[in-house]
Short mmCIF file of C-alpha atoms in Angstrom, two decimals:
data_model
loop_
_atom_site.label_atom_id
_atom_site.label_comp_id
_atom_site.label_asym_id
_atom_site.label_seq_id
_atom_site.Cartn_x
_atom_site.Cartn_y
_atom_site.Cartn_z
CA UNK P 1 0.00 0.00 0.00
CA UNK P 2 1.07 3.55 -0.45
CA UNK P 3 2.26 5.40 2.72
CA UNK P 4 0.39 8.53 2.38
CA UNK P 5 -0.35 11.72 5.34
CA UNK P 6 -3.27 13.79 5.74
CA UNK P 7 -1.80 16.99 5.73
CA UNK P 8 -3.93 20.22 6.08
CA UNK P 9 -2.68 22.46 3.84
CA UNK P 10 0.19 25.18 3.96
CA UNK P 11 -0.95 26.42 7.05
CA UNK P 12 -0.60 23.08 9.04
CA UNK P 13 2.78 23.52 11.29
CA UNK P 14 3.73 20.32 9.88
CA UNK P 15 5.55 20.91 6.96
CA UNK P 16 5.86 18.69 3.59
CA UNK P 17 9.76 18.22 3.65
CA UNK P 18 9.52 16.98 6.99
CA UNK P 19 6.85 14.33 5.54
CA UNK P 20 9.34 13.41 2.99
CA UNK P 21 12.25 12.55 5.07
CA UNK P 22 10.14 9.98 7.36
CA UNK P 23 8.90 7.94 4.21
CA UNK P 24 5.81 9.47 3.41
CA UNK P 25 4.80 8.99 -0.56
CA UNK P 26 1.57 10.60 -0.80
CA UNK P 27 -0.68 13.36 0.44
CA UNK P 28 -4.33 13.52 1.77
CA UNK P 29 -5.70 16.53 1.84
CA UNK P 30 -8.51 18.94 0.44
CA UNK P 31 -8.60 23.05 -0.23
CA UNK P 32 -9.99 23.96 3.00
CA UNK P 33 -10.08 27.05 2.34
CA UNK P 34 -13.32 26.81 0.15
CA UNK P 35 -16.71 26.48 1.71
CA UNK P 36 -18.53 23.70 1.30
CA UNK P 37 -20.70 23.57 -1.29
CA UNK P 38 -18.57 26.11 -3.63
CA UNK P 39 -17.04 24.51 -6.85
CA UNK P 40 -12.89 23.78 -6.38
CA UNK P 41 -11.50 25.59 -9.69
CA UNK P 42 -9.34 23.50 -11.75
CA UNK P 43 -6.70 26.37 -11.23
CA UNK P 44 -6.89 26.09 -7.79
CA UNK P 45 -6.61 22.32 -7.56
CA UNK P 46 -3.52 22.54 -9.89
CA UNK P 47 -2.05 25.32 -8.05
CA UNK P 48 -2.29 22.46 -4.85
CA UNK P 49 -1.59 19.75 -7.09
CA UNK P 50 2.04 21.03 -7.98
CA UNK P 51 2.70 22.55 -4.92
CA UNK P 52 2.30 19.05 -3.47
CA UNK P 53 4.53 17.70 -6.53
CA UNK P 54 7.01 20.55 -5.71
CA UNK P 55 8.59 18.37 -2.28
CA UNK P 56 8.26 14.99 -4.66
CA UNK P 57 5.16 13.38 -3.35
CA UNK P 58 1.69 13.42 -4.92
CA UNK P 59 -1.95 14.37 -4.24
CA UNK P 60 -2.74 10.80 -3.34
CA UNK P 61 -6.31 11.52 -2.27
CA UNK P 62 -8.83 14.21 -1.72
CA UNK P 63 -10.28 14.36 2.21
CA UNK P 64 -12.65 15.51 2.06
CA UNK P 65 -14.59 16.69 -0.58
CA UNK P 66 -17.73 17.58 2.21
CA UNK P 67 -20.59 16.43 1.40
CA UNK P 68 -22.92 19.35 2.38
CA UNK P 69 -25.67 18.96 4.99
CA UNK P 70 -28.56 20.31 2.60
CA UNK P 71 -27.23 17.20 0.45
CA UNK P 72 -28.02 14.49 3.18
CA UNK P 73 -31.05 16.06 4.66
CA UNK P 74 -32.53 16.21 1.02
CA UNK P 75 -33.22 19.99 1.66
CA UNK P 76 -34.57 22.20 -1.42
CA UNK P 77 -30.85 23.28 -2.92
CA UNK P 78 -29.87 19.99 -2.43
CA UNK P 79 -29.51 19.69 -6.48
CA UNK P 80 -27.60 22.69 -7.01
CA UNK P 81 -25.31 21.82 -4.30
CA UNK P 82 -24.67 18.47 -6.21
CA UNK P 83 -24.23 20.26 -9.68
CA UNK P 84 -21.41 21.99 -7.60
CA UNK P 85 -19.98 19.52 -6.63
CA UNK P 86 -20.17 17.09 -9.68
CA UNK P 87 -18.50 20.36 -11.32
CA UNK P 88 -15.58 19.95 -8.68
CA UNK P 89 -15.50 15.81 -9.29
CA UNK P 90 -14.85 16.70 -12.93
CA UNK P 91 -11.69 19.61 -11.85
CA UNK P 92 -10.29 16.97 -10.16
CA UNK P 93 -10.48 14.25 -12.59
CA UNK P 94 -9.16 16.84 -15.38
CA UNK P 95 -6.40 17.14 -13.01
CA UNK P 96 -5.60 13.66 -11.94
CA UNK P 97 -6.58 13.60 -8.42
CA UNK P 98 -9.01 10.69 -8.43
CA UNK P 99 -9.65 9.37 -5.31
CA UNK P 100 -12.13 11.32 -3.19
CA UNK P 101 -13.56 10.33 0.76
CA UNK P 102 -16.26 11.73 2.18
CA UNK P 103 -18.55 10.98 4.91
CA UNK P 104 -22.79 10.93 5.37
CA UNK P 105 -22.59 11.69 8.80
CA UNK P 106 -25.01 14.17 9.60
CA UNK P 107 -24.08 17.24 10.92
CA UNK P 108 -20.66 15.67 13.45
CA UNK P 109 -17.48 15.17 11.33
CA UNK P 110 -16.60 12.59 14.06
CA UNK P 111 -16.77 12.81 17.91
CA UNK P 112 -15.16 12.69 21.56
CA UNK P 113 -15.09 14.09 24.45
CA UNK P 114 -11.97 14.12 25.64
CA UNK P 115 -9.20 15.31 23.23
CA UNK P 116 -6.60 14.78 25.89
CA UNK P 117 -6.72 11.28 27.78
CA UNK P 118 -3.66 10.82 29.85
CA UNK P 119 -2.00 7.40 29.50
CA UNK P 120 0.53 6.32 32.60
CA UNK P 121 3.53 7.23 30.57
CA UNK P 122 2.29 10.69 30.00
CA UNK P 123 0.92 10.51 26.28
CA UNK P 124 -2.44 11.27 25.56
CA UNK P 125 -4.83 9.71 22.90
CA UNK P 126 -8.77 10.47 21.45
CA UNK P 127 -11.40 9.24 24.25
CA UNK P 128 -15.37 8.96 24.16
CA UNK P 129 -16.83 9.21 27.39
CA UNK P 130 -20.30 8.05 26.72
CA UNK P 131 -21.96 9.32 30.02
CA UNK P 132 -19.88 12.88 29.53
CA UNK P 133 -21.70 12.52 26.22
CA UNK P 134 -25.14 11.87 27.60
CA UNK P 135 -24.77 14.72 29.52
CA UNK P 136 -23.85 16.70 26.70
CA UNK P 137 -26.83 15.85 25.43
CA UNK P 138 -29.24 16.10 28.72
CA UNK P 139 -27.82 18.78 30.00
CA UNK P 140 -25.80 21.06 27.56
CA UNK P 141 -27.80 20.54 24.47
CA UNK P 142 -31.19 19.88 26.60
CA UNK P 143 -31.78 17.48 23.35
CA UNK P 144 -35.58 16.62 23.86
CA UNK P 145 -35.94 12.95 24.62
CA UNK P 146 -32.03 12.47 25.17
CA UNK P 147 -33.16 10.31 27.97
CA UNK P 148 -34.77 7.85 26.67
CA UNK P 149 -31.45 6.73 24.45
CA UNK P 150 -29.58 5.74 27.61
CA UNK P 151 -29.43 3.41 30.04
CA UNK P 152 -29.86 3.46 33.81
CA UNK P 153 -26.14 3.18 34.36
CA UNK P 154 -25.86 5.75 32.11
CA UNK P 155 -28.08 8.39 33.60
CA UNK P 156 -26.98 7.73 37.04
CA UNK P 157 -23.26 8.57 35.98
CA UNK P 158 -24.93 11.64 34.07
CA UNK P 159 -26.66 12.97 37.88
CA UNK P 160 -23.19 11.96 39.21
CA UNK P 161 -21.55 14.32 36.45
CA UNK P 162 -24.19 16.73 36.95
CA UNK P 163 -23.25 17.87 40.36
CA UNK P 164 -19.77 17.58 39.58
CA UNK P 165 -18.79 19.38 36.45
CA UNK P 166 -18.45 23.04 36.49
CA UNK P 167 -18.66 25.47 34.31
CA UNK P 168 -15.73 25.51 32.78
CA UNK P 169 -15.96 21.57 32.19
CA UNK P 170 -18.71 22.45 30.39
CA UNK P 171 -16.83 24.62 28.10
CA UNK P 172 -14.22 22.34 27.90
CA UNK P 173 -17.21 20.00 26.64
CA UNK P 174 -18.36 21.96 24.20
CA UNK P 175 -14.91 22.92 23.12
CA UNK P 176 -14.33 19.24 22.20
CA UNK P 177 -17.60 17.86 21.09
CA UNK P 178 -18.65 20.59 18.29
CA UNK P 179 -15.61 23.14 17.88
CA UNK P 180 -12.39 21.45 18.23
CA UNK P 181 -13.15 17.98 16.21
CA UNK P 182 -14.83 20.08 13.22
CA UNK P 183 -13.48 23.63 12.54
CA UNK P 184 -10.22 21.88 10.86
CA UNK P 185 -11.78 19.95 8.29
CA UNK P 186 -14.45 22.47 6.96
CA UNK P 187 -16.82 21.47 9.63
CA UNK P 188 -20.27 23.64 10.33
CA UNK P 189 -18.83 25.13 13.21
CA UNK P 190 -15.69 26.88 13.76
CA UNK P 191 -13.63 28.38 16.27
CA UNK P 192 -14.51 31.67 17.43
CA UNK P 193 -18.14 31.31 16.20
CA UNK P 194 -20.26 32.75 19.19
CA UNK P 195 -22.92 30.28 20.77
CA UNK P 196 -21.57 27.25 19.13
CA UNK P 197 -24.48 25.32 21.35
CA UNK P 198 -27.41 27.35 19.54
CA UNK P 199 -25.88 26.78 15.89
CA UNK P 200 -25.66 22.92 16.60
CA UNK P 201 -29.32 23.05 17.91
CA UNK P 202 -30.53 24.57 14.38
CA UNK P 203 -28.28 22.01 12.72
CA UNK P 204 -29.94 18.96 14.51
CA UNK P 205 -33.20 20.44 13.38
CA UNK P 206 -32.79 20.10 10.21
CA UNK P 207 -32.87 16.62 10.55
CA UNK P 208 -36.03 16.37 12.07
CA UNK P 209 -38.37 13.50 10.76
CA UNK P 210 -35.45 12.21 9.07
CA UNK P 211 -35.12 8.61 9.66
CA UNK P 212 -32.41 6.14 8.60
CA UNK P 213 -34.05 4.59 5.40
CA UNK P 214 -34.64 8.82 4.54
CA UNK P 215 -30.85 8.54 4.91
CA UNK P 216 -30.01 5.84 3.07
CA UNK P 217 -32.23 7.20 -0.13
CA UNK P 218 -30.67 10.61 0.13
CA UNK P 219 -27.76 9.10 0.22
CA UNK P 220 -28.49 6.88 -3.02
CA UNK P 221 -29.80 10.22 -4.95
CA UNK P 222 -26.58 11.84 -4.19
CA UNK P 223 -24.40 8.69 -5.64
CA UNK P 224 -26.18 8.03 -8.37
CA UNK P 225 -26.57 11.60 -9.64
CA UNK P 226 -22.50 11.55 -9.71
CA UNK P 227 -21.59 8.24 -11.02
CA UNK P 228 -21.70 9.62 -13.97
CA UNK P 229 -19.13 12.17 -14.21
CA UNK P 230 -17.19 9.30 -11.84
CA UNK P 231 -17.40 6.98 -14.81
CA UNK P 232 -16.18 9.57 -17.05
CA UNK P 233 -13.44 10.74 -15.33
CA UNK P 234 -12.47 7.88 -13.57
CA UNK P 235 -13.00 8.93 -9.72
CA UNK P 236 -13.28 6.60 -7.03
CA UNK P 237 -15.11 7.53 -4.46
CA UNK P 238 -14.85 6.15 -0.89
CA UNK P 239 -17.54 7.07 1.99
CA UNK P 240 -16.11 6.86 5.63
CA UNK P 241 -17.14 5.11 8.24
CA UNK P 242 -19.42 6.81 10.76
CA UNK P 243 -17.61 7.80 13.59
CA UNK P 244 -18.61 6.51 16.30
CA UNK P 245 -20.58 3.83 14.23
CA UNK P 246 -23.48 4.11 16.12
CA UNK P 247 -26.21 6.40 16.91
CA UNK P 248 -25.79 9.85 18.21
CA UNK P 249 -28.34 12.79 19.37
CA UNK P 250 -31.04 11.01 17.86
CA UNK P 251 -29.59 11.06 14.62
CA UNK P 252 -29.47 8.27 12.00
CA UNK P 253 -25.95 6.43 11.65
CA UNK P 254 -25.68 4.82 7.70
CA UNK P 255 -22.37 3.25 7.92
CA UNK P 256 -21.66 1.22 10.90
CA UNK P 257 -21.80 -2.74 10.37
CA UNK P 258 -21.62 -4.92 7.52
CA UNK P 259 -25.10 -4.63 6.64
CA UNK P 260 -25.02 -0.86 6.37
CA UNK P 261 -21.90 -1.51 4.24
CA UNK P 262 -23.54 -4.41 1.81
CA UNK P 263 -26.59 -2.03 1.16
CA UNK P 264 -25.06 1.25 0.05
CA UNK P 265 -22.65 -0.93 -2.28
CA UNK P 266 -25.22 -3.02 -3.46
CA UNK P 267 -27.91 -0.06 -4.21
CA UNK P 268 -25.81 1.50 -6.45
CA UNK P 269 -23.61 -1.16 -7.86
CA UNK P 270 -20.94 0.96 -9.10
CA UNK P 271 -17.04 -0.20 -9.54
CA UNK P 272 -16.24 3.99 -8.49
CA UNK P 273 -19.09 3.71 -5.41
CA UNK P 274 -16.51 1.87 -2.71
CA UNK P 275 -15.22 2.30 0.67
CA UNK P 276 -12.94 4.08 2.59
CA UNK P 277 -11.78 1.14 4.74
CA UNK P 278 -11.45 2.86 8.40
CA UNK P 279 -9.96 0.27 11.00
CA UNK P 280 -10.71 2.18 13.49
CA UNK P 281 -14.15 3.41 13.34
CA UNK P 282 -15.23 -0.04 12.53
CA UNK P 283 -13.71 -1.40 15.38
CA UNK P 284 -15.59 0.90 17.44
CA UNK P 285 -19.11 -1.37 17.05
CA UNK P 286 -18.40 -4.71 19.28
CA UNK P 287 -20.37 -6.33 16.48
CA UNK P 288 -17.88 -5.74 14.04
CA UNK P 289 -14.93 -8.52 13.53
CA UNK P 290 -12.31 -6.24 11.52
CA UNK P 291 -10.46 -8.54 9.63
CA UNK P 292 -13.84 -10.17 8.32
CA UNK P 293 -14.75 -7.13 7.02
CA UNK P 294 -11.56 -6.02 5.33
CA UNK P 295 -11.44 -9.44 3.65
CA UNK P 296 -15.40 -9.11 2.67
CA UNK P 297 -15.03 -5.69 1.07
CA UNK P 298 -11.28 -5.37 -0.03
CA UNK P 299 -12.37 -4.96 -3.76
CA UNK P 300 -14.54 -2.02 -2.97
CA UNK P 301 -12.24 -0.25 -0.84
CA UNK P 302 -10.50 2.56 -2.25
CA UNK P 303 -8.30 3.50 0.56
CA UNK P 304 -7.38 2.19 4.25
CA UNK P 305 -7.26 4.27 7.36
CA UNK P 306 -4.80 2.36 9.93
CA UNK P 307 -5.83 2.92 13.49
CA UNK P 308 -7.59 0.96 16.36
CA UNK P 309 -9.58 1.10 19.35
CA UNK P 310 -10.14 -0.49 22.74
CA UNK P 311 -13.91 -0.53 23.75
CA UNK P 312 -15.07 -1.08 27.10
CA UNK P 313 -17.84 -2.24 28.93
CA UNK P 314 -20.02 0.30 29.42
CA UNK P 315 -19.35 1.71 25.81
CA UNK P 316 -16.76 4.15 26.45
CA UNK P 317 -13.68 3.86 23.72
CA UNK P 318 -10.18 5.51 23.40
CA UNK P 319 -7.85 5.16 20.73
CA UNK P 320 -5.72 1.88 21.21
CA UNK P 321 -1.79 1.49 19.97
CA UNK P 322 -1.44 0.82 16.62
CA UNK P 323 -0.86 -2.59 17.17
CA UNK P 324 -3.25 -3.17 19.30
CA UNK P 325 -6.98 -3.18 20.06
CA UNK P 326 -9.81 -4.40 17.79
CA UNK P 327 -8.36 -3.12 14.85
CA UNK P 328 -6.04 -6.20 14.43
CA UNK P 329 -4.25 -4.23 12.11
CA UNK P 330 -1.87 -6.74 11.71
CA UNK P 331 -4.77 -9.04 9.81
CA UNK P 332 -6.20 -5.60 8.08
CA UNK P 333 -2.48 -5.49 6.66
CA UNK P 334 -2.07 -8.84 5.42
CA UNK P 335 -6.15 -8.55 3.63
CA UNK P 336 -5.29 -5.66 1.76
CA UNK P 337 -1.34 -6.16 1.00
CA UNK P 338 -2.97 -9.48 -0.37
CA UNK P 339 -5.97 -8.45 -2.32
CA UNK P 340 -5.50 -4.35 -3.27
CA UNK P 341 -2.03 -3.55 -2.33
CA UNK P 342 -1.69 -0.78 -4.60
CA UNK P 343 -4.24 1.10 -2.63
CA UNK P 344 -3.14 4.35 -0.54
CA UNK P 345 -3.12 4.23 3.16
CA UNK P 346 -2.71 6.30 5.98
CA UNK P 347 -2.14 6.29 9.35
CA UNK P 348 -4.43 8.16 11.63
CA UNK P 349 -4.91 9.27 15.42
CA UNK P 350 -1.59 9.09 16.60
CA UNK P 351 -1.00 10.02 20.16
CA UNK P 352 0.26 13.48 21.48
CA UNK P 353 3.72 12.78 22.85
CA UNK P 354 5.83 15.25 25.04
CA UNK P 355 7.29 16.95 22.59
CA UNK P 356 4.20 17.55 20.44
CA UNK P 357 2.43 19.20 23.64
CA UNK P 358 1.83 23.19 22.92
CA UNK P 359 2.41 22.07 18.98
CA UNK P 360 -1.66 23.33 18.36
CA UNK P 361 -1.88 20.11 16.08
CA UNK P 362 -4.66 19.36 15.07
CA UNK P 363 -6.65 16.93 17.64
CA UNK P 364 -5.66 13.70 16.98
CA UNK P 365 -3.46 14.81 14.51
CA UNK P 366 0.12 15.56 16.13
CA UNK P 367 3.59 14.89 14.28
CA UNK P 368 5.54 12.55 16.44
CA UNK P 369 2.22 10.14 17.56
CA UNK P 370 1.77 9.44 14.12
CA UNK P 371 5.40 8.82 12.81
CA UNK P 372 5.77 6.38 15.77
CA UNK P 373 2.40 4.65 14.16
CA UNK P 374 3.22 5.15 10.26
CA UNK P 375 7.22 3.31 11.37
CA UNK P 376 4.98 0.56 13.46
CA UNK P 377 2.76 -0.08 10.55
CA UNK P 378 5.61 0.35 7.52
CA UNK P 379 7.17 -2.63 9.92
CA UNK P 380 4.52 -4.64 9.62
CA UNK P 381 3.95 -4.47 5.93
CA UNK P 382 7.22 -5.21 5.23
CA UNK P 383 7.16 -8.03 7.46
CA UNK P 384 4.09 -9.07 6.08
CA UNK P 385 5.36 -8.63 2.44
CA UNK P 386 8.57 -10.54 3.24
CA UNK P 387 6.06 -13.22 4.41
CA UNK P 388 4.65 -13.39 0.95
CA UNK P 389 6.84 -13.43 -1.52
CA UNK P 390 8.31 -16.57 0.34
CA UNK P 391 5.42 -18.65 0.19
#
């Protein structure tokens, strides 16, 4: 597989000749400095392009292309917001940059609540707290009907957290949950946006009635009103796991198991419909064996993210070593270096180590967590290519 890095752009402190010099081949990234739903120029994609090409690596894949919420709520520009974007599909392909993820999520990119988790030795990694999160939602968001979504355990630990947390937790909260996991990747809500709480509300709204078969059909319309210009230009597209794969704020989730998988691929059967194969999302669900699923839908994937998880009882999950948890990555590797090696792959969620404290990476996205992880996993794919061309 191709070692590739998302990278976000010229203003990320982590600079493309320092991804060079630790093996990196190829670059994910996206112009983040357009708003979604506006068309991506050919000149401007070009200008990245070969600014990319300038430090010898390539524009391996585009993340993400967002997929705007009017688009997955089915709202009444939805149509003009895909003629936008089937006009940016078609830059891209002009220019050679053919591989695009996106997500379906609605309205969260991805979510935690703690952005910070300290490990004994110091590090810190990605955590969901899913009573902290049910008390988002009770208490923060006063989401009507939160409740009834939880457990007992649950909503005891959520009175426990309610007498406890003060206001400045709850800041720290909302910091994490809707500004600090979205603003970098062209999410709805940004940092320094005032009442971040109130514009999530009228996001949530707009999903009202919306169920998870409204979902999956607005989520067919959108695919097969691009497969087209996919087919003509040759773009694969790959949809993300949701993240968590399971249901949050009453929203529907679309892409969490392998029956959510099966049905969007099967719905519209296209060769450029696929996956982008996310180890550790997937191994998020309990119900999901990893491995299984790499092996299942290895000719649909289009690229690999290459990260894991450890899930507890009670549902809480933090991000696990890289080669460890129930990612297996170790089986993921040998699937894909077996049955689409020449697919790109990056590493993802690396933890924050000492010296990448008071960097302002990106959460989840620091310098030295991840080259530990991208060394880890180049190990193991040479060890498990080795393996291979012995037999």
């Amino acid at each position: 597989m191709e070692k590739t890095w998302r990278w976000f752009g010229k203003k990320d402190k982590i600079q493309l000749n320092m991804l060079r010099q630790i093996g990196v081949e190829g670059i994910v990234s996206a112009l983040h400095d357009i708003p979604n739903g506006e068309v991506w120029s050919l000149e401007a994609i070009n200008d990245y392009k070969n600014y990319i090409e300038s430090f010898g690596l390539r524009w391996s894949v585009v993340e993400s292309l967002a997929v705007s919420e009017a688009i997955k709520y089915g709202g009444k520009n939805r149509d003009q917001l895909i003629e936008n974007y089937i006009q940016s599909l078609e830059n891209l392909g002009k220019a050679g940059v053919t591989t695009v993820c996106y997500n379906f999520m609605p309205v969260l990119d991805w979510a935690r609540t703690d952005l910070f988790y300290q490990w004994e030795d110091g590090s810190s990694s990605l955590y969901f707290d899913k009573a902290k999160f049910a008390y988002f939602e009770i208490h923060i968001l006063q989401r009507e009907g939160a409740e009834n979504d939880y457990n007992s355990d649950i909503l005891q630990k959520v009175k426990e957290l309610k007498n406890t947390l003060t206001e400045e937790d709850n800041n720290n909260l909302i910091d994490s949950v809707i500004v600090k996991t979205q603003g970098f990747v062209n999410g709805n809500i940004k940092e320094g946006d005032l009442n971040p709480v109130a514009i999530f509300k009228s996001l949530l709204a707009l999903y009202d009635g919306i169920d998870k078969n409204q979902l999956r059909q607005n989520m067919k319309y959108f695919l097969e009103k691009i497969m087209p210009v996919c087919e003509e230009w040759n773009i694969q597209m790959c949809v993300h796991p949701d993240d968590p794969p399971f249901s949050l704020l009453g929203l529907p989730r679309i892409v969490t198991n392998e029956e959510d998988i099966d049905w969007f691929l099967n719905e519209v059967d296209n060769p450029h419909n696929g996956l982008t194969f996310c180890a550790g999302s997937l191994s998020a669900n309990l119900q999901n064996d990893v491995p299984k699923l790499a092996q299942k839908f290895a000719h649909r994937t289009k690229f690999v993210h290459l990260r894991s998880t450890n899930v507890f009882e009670n549902g809480d999950f933090i991000e696990a070593h890289h080669l460890g948890g129930r990612g297996r990555l170790i089986d993921v590797i040998r699937v894909f270096e077996k049955e689409n090696p020449d697919l790109p792959m990056r590493i993802d969620h690396g933890r924050l180590l000492t010296d990448d404290i008071d960097k302002d990476y990106n959460p989840g996205y620091s310098f030295l967590g991840r080259m530990l992880a991208l060394g880890q996993i180049e190990g193991v794919m040479a060890a498990v290519q080795n393996g291979m061309s012995k037999q």
